[in-house]
mmCIF file of C-alpha atoms in Angstrom:
data_model
loop_
_atom_site.group_PDB
_atom_site.id
_atom_site.type_symbol
_atom_site.label_atom_id
_atom_site.label_comp_id
_atom_site.label_asym_id
_atom_site.label_seq_id
_atom_site.Cartn_x
_atom_site.Cartn_y
_atom_site.Cartn_z
ATOM 1 C CA UNK A 7 0.000 0.000 0.000
ATOM 2 C CA UNK A 8 2.880 2.372 0.706
ATOM 3 C CA UNK A 9 3.976 2.253 -2.928
ATOM 4 C CA UNK A 10 0.429 2.999 -4.015
ATOM 5 C CA UNK A 11 0.246 5.906 -1.583
ATOM 6 C CA UNK A 12 3.516 7.295 -2.997
ATOM 7 C CA UNK A 13 2.118 7.135 -6.526
ATOM 8 C CA UNK A 14 -1.022 8.945 -5.387
ATOM 9 C CA UNK A 15 1.101 11.647 -3.767
ATOM 10 C CA UNK A 16 2.780 12.274 -7.139
ATOM 11 C CA UNK A 17 -0.438 12.187 -9.160
ATOM 12 C CA UNK A 18 -2.612 14.052 -6.654
ATOM 13 C CA UNK A 19 -0.636 17.018 -5.260
ATOM 14 C CA UNK A 20 -3.619 18.315 -3.297
ATOM 15 C CA UNK A 21 -4.057 19.062 0.374
ATOM 16 C CA UNK A 22 -6.888 16.551 0.824
ATOM 17 C CA UNK A 23 -4.772 13.748 -0.640
ATOM 18 C CA UNK A 24 -2.125 14.116 2.061
ATOM 19 C CA UNK A 25 -4.244 12.162 4.543
ATOM 20 C CA UNK A 26 -4.164 8.364 4.556
ATOM 21 C CA UNK A 27 -7.881 8.098 5.296
ATOM 22 C CA UNK A 28 -8.629 10.224 2.212
ATOM 23 C CA UNK A 29 -6.355 8.071 0.072
ATOM 24 C CA UNK A 30 -8.211 4.965 1.233
ATOM 25 C CA UNK A 31 -11.576 6.592 0.603
ATOM 26 C CA UNK A 32 -10.472 7.777 -2.851
ATOM 27 C CA UNK A 33 -9.328 4.269 -3.828
ATOM 28 C CA UNK A 34 -12.604 2.820 -2.581
ATOM 29 C CA UNK A 35 -14.544 5.350 -4.657
ATOM 30 C CA UNK A 36 -12.559 4.390 -7.756
ATOM 31 C CA UNK A 37 -13.309 0.722 -7.135
ATOM 32 C CA UNK A 38 -16.977 0.856 -6.236
ATOM 33 C CA UNK A 39 -18.514 3.679 -8.294
ATOM 34 C CA UNK A 40 -17.970 2.002 -11.695
ATOM 35 C CA UNK A 41 -19.869 -0.999 -10.323
ATOM 36 C CA UNK A 42 -22.773 1.209 -9.272
ATOM 37 C CA UNK A 43 -22.710 2.803 -12.713
ATOM 38 C CA UNK A 44 -22.799 -0.539 -14.530
ATOM 39 C CA UNK A 45 -25.428 -2.286 -12.422
ATOM 40 C CA UNK A 46 -27.487 0.892 -12.310
ATOM 41 C CA UNK A 47 -28.208 0.547 -16.032
ATOM 42 C CA UNK A 48 -30.092 -2.717 -15.567
ATOM 43 C CA UNK A 49 -31.777 -1.527 -12.374
ATOM 44 C CA UNK A 50 -33.268 1.405 -14.293
ATOM 45 C CA UNK A 51 -33.971 -0.502 -17.523
ATOM 46 C CA UNK A 52 -35.742 -3.328 -15.665
ATOM 47 C CA UNK A 53 -37.606 -0.992 -13.285
ATOM 48 C CA UNK A 54 -35.889 -2.498 -10.227
ATOM 49 C CA UNK A 55 -35.515 0.676 -8.160
ATOM 50 C CA UNK A 56 -37.913 -0.586 -5.496
ATOM 51 C CA UNK A 57 -36.148 -3.954 -5.445
ATOM 52 C CA UNK A 58 -32.711 -2.381 -4.977
ATOM 53 C CA UNK A 59 -34.112 -0.282 -2.138
ATOM 54 C CA UNK A 60 -35.354 -3.445 -0.425
ATOM 55 C CA UNK A 61 -31.807 -4.851 -0.518
ATOM 56 C CA UNK A 62 -30.692 -2.054 1.782
ATOM 57 C CA UNK A 63 -33.445 -2.979 4.216
ATOM 58 C CA UNK A 64 -32.472 -6.629 4.014
ATOM 59 C CA UNK A 65 -28.852 -5.718 4.646
ATOM 60 C CA UNK A 66 -29.938 -3.990 7.854
ATOM 61 C CA UNK A 67 -31.258 -7.304 9.145
ATOM 62 C CA UNK A 68 -28.026 -9.011 8.078
ATOM 63 C CA UNK A 69 -26.071 -6.563 10.224
ATOM 64 C CA UNK A 70 -28.363 -7.229 13.176
ATOM 65 C CA UNK A 71 -27.950 -10.997 12.829
ATOM 66 C CA UNK A 72 -24.159 -10.631 12.732
ATOM 67 C CA UNK A 73 -24.249 -8.565 15.912
ATOM 68 C CA UNK A 74 -26.582 -11.073 17.585
ATOM 69 C CA UNK A 75 -24.220 -13.939 16.717
ATOM 70 C CA UNK A 76 -21.310 -12.016 18.220
ATOM 71 C CA UNK A 77 -19.285 -11.410 15.052
ATOM 72 C CA UNK A 78 -16.528 -8.814 15.457
ATOM 73 C CA UNK A 79 -17.494 -7.546 12.010
ATOM 74 C CA UNK A 80 -21.019 -8.235 10.723
ATOM 75 C CA UNK A 81 -19.832 -8.154 7.066
ATOM 76 C CA UNK A 82 -20.007 -11.940 6.621
ATOM 77 C CA UNK A 83 -23.555 -12.265 7.921
ATOM 78 C CA UNK A 84 -24.478 -9.103 6.036
ATOM 79 C CA UNK A 85 -23.348 -10.532 2.682
ATOM 80 C CA UNK A 86 -24.815 -13.993 3.253
ATOM 81 C CA UNK A 87 -28.183 -12.680 4.418
ATOM 82 C CA UNK A 88 -28.379 -10.048 1.651
ATOM 83 C CA UNK A 89 -27.725 -12.593 -1.102
ATOM 84 C CA UNK A 90 -30.225 -15.029 0.417
ATOM 85 C CA UNK A 91 -32.764 -12.226 0.799
ATOM 86 C CA UNK A 92 -32.316 -11.177 -2.851
ATOM 87 C CA UNK A 93 -32.654 -14.745 -4.129
ATOM 88 C CA UNK A 94 -35.746 -15.378 -2.005
ATOM 89 C CA UNK A 95 -37.521 -12.256 -3.269
ATOM 90 C CA UNK A 96 -36.589 -13.135 -6.862
ATOM 91 C CA UNK A 97 -38.011 -16.636 -6.457
ATOM 92 C CA UNK A 98 -41.216 -15.566 -4.710
ATOM 93 C CA UNK A 99 -42.032 -12.801 -7.193
ATOM 94 C CA UNK A 100 -41.829 -15.265 -10.093
ATOM 95 C CA UNK A 101 -44.039 -17.838 -8.360
ATOM 96 C CA UNK A 102 -46.616 -15.618 -6.691
ATOM 97 C CA UNK A 103 -49.704 -14.150 -8.323
ATOM 98 C CA UNK A 104 -49.384 -10.972 -6.236
ATOM 99 C CA UNK A 105 -47.915 -7.874 -7.881
ATOM 100 C CA UNK A 106 -44.146 -7.490 -7.760
ATOM 101 C CA UNK A 107 -44.204 -4.208 -5.866
ATOM 102 C CA UNK A 108 -46.504 -5.733 -3.226
ATOM 103 C CA UNK A 109 -44.182 -8.701 -2.673
ATOM 104 C CA UNK A 110 -41.102 -6.502 -2.478
ATOM 105 C CA UNK A 111 -42.886 -4.099 -0.140
ATOM 106 C CA UNK A 112 -43.850 -6.929 2.230
ATOM 107 C CA UNK A 113 -40.325 -8.353 2.364
ATOM 108 C CA UNK A 114 -38.711 -4.921 2.602
ATOM 109 C CA UNK A 115 -40.851 -3.724 5.516
ATOM 110 C CA UNK A 116 -40.468 -7.068 7.288
ATOM 111 C CA UNK A 117 -36.674 -6.965 6.943
ATOM 112 C CA UNK A 118 -36.290 -3.434 8.273
ATOM 113 C CA UNK A 119 -38.673 -4.144 11.182
ATOM 114 C CA UNK A 120 -36.798 -7.329 12.102
ATOM 115 C CA UNK A 121 -33.453 -5.521 11.882
ATOM 116 C CA UNK A 122 -34.659 -2.707 14.130
ATOM 117 C CA UNK A 123 -36.028 -5.186 16.645
ATOM 118 C CA UNK A 124 -32.753 -7.089 16.856
ATOM 119 C CA UNK A 125 -30.538 -3.989 16.937
ATOM 120 C CA UNK A 126 -32.606 -2.213 19.577
ATOM 121 C CA UNK A 127 -32.476 -5.269 21.836
ATOM 122 C CA UNK A 128 -30.957 -4.132 25.130
ATOM 123 C CA UNK A 129 -30.876 -0.492 24.017
ATOM 124 C CA UNK A 130 -27.793 -0.947 21.838
ATOM 125 C CA UNK A 131 -29.091 0.645 18.640
ATOM 126 C CA UNK A 132 -27.027 3.867 18.795
ATOM 127 C CA UNK A 133 -23.703 2.173 18.121
ATOM 128 C CA UNK A 134 -25.044 0.842 14.802
ATOM 129 C CA UNK A 135 -26.613 4.095 13.648
ATOM 130 C CA UNK A 136 -23.532 4.772 11.479
ATOM 131 C CA UNK A 137 -24.855 2.142 9.077
ATOM 132 C CA UNK A 138 -27.804 4.441 8.374
ATOM 133 C CA UNK A 139 -25.644 7.277 7.003
ATOM 134 C CA UNK A 140 -22.345 5.480 6.326
ATOM 135 C CA UNK A 141 -18.775 6.672 6.785
ATOM 136 C CA UNK A 142 -16.588 6.401 3.693
ATOM 137 C CA UNK A 143 -13.656 7.929 5.592
ATOM 138 C CA UNK A 144 -13.467 4.884 7.878
ATOM 139 C CA UNK A 145 -12.220 2.561 5.126
ATOM 140 C CA UNK A 146 -9.090 0.584 5.997
ATOM 141 C CA UNK A 147 -6.530 -1.151 3.728
ATOM 142 C CA UNK A 148 -8.121 -4.477 4.720
ATOM 143 C CA UNK A 149 -11.520 -3.144 3.587
ATOM 144 C CA UNK A 150 -9.970 -2.175 0.258
ATOM 145 C CA UNK A 151 -8.707 -5.719 -0.264
ATOM 146 C CA UNK A 152 -12.179 -7.132 0.379
ATOM 147 C CA UNK A 153 -13.702 -4.502 -1.883
ATOM 148 C CA UNK A 154 -11.261 -5.381 -4.675
ATOM 149 C CA UNK A 155 -12.214 -9.069 -4.493
ATOM 150 C CA UNK A 156 -15.934 -8.262 -4.548
ATOM 151 C CA UNK A 157 -15.421 -5.810 -7.430
ATOM 152 C CA UNK A 158 -13.630 -8.464 -9.502
ATOM 153 C CA UNK A 159 -16.362 -11.013 -8.757
ATOM 154 C CA UNK A 160 -19.127 -8.566 -9.690
ATOM 155 C CA UNK A 161 -17.367 -7.565 -12.927
ATOM 156 C CA UNK A 162 -16.869 -11.188 -13.951
ATOM 157 C CA UNK A 163 -20.502 -11.975 -13.179
ATOM 158 C CA UNK A 164 -21.659 -8.882 -15.028
ATOM 159 C CA UNK A 165 -19.624 -9.817 -18.105
ATOM 160 C CA UNK A 166 -21.040 -13.343 -18.126
ATOM 161 C CA UNK A 167 -24.647 -12.151 -17.717
ATOM 162 C CA UNK A 168 -24.706 -8.967 -19.760
ATOM 163 C CA UNK A 169 -26.101 -10.255 -23.079
ATOM 164 C CA UNK A 170 -28.818 -12.288 -21.372
ATOM 165 C CA UNK A 171 -29.751 -9.403 -19.095
ATOM 166 C CA UNK A 172 -29.927 -7.045 -22.050
ATOM 167 C CA UNK A 173 -32.263 -9.344 -23.997
ATOM 168 C CA UNK A 174 -34.444 -9.876 -20.936
ATOM 169 C CA UNK A 175 -34.704 -6.136 -20.367
ATOM 170 C CA UNK A 176 -35.666 -5.459 -23.996
ATOM 171 C CA UNK A 177 -37.964 -8.394 -24.742
ATOM 172 C CA UNK A 178 -38.632 -11.013 -22.029
ATOM 173 C CA UNK A 179 -40.807 -13.123 -24.343
ATOM 174 C CA UNK A 180 -38.082 -13.301 -26.982
ATOM 175 C CA UNK A 181 -35.537 -14.151 -24.281
ATOM 176 C CA UNK A 182 -37.627 -17.092 -23.105
ATOM 177 C CA UNK A 183 -38.079 -18.291 -26.685
ATOM 178 C CA UNK A 184 -34.285 -18.314 -27.020
ATOM 179 C CA UNK A 185 -34.007 -20.563 -23.971
ATOM 180 C CA UNK A 186 -32.629 -17.938 -21.592
ATOM 181 C CA UNK A 187 -33.418 -19.088 -18.023
ATOM 182 C CA UNK A 188 -34.980 -15.885 -16.716
ATOM 183 C CA UNK A 189 -35.199 -17.053 -13.101
ATOM 184 C CA UNK A 190 -31.533 -18.017 -12.949
ATOM 185 C CA UNK A 191 -30.347 -14.872 -14.704
ATOM 186 C CA UNK A 192 -32.496 -12.646 -12.493
ATOM 187 C CA UNK A 193 -31.304 -14.518 -9.418
ATOM 188 C CA UNK A 194 -27.615 -14.126 -10.254
ATOM 189 C CA UNK A 195 -28.068 -10.440 -11.081
ATOM 190 C CA UNK A 196 -29.960 -9.940 -7.806
ATOM 191 C CA UNK A 197 -27.067 -11.639 -5.991
ATOM 192 C CA UNK A 198 -24.553 -9.287 -7.621
ATOM 193 C CA UNK A 199 -26.669 -6.330 -6.534
ATOM 194 C CA UNK A 200 -26.844 -7.736 -3.009
ATOM 195 C CA UNK A 201 -23.064 -8.170 -2.845
ATOM 196 C CA UNK A 202 -22.487 -4.605 -4.022
ATOM 197 C CA UNK A 203 -24.976 -3.223 -1.514
ATOM 198 C CA UNK A 204 -23.487 -5.355 1.284
ATOM 199 C CA UNK A 205 -19.908 -4.268 0.751
ATOM 200 C CA UNK A 206 -20.830 -0.592 0.274
ATOM 201 C CA UNK A 207 -23.524 -0.006 2.860
ATOM 202 C CA UNK A 208 -21.143 0.618 5.753
ATOM 203 C CA UNK A 209 -19.609 3.533 3.825
ATOM 204 C CA UNK A 210 -22.595 4.898 1.889
ATOM 205 C CA UNK A 211 -25.413 4.265 4.352
ATOM 206 C CA UNK A 212 -28.706 2.387 4.237
ATOM 207 C CA UNK A 213 -30.758 5.555 3.848
ATOM 208 C CA UNK A 214 -29.218 6.598 0.529
ATOM 209 C CA UNK A 215 -27.525 3.588 -1.054
ATOM 210 C CA UNK A 216 -30.460 2.940 -3.377
ATOM 211 C CA UNK A 217 -29.886 6.357 -4.960
ATOM 212 C CA UNK A 218 -26.498 5.213 -6.277
ATOM 213 C CA UNK A 219 -28.237 2.288 -8.001
ATOM 214 C CA UNK A 220 -30.697 4.600 -9.743
ATOM 215 C CA UNK A 221 -29.295 8.088 -10.347
ATOM 216 C CA UNK A 222 -26.259 7.292 -12.589
ATOM 217 C CA UNK A 223 -28.300 5.339 -15.147
ATOM 218 C CA UNK A 224 -31.287 7.678 -14.838
ATOM 219 C CA UNK A 225 -29.020 10.599 -15.740
ATOM 220 C CA UNK A 226 -27.355 8.650 -18.552
ATOM 221 C CA UNK A 227 -30.707 7.708 -20.034
ATOM 222 C CA UNK A 228 -31.542 11.387 -20.491
ATOM 223 C CA UNK A 229 -28.609 12.087 -22.801
ATOM 224 C CA UNK A 230 -27.753 8.846 -24.631
ATOM 225 C CA UNK A 231 -29.123 7.097 -27.688
ATOM 226 C CA UNK A 232 -27.506 3.650 -27.657
ATOM 227 C CA UNK A 233 -26.416 0.929 -25.273
ATOM 228 C CA UNK A 234 -22.688 1.752 -25.318
ATOM 229 C CA UNK A 235 -23.278 5.427 -24.592
ATOM 230 C CA UNK A 236 -25.811 4.529 -21.907
ATOM 231 C CA UNK A 237 -23.340 2.377 -19.980
ATOM 232 C CA UNK A 238 -20.346 4.651 -20.499
ATOM 233 C CA UNK A 239 -22.183 7.778 -19.319
ATOM 234 C CA UNK A 240 -23.702 5.940 -16.348
ATOM 235 C CA UNK A 241 -20.229 4.851 -15.182
ATOM 236 C CA UNK A 242 -18.899 8.368 -15.790
ATOM 237 C CA UNK A 243 -21.706 9.956 -13.755
ATOM 238 C CA UNK A 244 -21.148 7.515 -10.890
ATOM 239 C CA UNK A 245 -17.388 8.111 -10.802
ATOM 240 C CA UNK A 246 -17.696 11.889 -11.173
ATOM 241 C CA UNK A 247 -20.263 12.011 -8.372
ATOM 242 C CA UNK A 248 -18.102 9.807 -6.158
ATOM 243 C CA UNK A 249 -14.836 11.694 -6.563
ATOM 244 C CA UNK A 250 -16.320 15.184 -6.442
ATOM 245 C CA UNK A 251 -18.619 14.255 -3.547
ATOM 246 C CA UNK A 252 -15.689 12.940 -1.523
ATOM 247 C CA UNK A 253 -13.658 16.113 -2.061
ATOM 248 C CA UNK A 254 -16.574 18.470 -1.377
ATOM 249 C CA UNK A 255 -17.454 16.539 1.784
ATOM 250 C CA UNK A 256 -13.859 16.831 2.997
ATOM 251 C CA UNK A 257 -13.653 20.606 2.581
ATOM 252 C CA UNK A 258 -17.128 21.350 3.950
ATOM 253 C CA UNK A 259 -17.061 18.700 6.702
ATOM 254 C CA UNK A 260 -20.201 16.880 5.529
ATOM 255 C CA UNK A 261 -21.259 13.235 5.238
ATOM 256 C CA UNK A 262 -19.476 11.926 2.142
ATOM 257 C CA UNK A 263 -22.158 9.418 1.126
ATOM 258 C CA UNK A 264 -24.911 12.016 1.213
ATOM 259 C CA UNK A 265 -22.754 14.531 -0.669
ATOM 260 C CA UNK A 266 -22.042 11.978 -3.403
ATOM 261 C CA UNK A 267 -25.746 11.276 -3.819
ATOM 262 C CA UNK A 268 -26.596 15.009 -3.837
ATOM 263 C CA UNK A 269 -24.107 15.612 -6.665
ATOM 264 C CA UNK A 270 -25.467 12.612 -8.595
ATOM 265 C CA UNK A 271 -28.968 14.048 -8.163
ATOM 266 C CA UNK A 272 -27.786 17.454 -9.413
ATOM 267 C CA UNK A 273 -26.285 15.793 -12.499
ATOM 268 C CA UNK A 274 -29.587 13.998 -13.094
ATOM 269 C CA UNK A 275 -31.560 17.252 -13.035
ATOM 270 C CA UNK A 276 -29.075 18.895 -15.409
ATOM 271 C CA UNK A 277 -29.351 15.997 -17.865
ATOM 272 C CA UNK A 278 -33.124 16.134 -17.588
ATOM 273 C CA UNK A 279 -33.007 19.758 -18.757
ATOM 274 C CA UNK A 280 -30.639 18.790 -21.566
ATOM 275 C CA UNK A 281 -32.712 15.802 -22.669
ATOM 276 C CA UNK A 282 -34.467 17.559 -25.600
ATOM 277 C CA UNK A 283 -31.021 18.321 -27.111
ATOM 278 C CA UNK A 284 -29.953 14.675 -27.070
ATOM 279 C CA UNK A 285 -33.124 12.582 -27.408
ATOM 280 C CA UNK A 286 -35.142 13.146 -30.551
#
């Protein structure tokens, strides 16, 4: 890590980059925001905003279970529960006759209620309140290693699924006629979303993490006309929001996660105004 820090000192001769915690946060932003940008495209295209929001609620219960089991770090239980939660919702919504938003709403509200019950047990909720708003400046070198592994796994999974996901998002009937197993593809994509939410929630925060799975692609959709542009602009918006939000939060002493989301929202509104110039 020291070599990497030395390189950053040469490339980033700024006051904020002199601090180790800012270097760690900056590296984390560079690793995680492209993933939000990529997965955001399918979340928006497949109208999964409500589903991605429910993953944050499910993650809250995962944290509570980890604490209840006495884990020093609840990350393991958080990831396992979040993936299981995502797969269970995916399965139920394909088998149930109830509307998708109703099913997701039931599971989402149940998860957040269960998490609050477990965390408030014995009056110990306050020490876990940081998960609600996140703290990107608390990232350690060990966290970066875990994040790198998750990022590689998500990218590999994304590359393997992309064509099938794209066909499913455009024409589900055609996808089924081509033998694409919709349940399996949806389940794997939901698992990738759950992993990304799990690894990021301690730094971004439960309250706003869903915004990072919606805003980049929503902004990109306003100003792009093809799939390549859509994905490239979504990744660019996510990375620009992440880097600029981190720096602004440092200088104005604000919550970094919230600042990142606020900048992403501002970019969305700008692209919405520019939409008539790009979309004919």
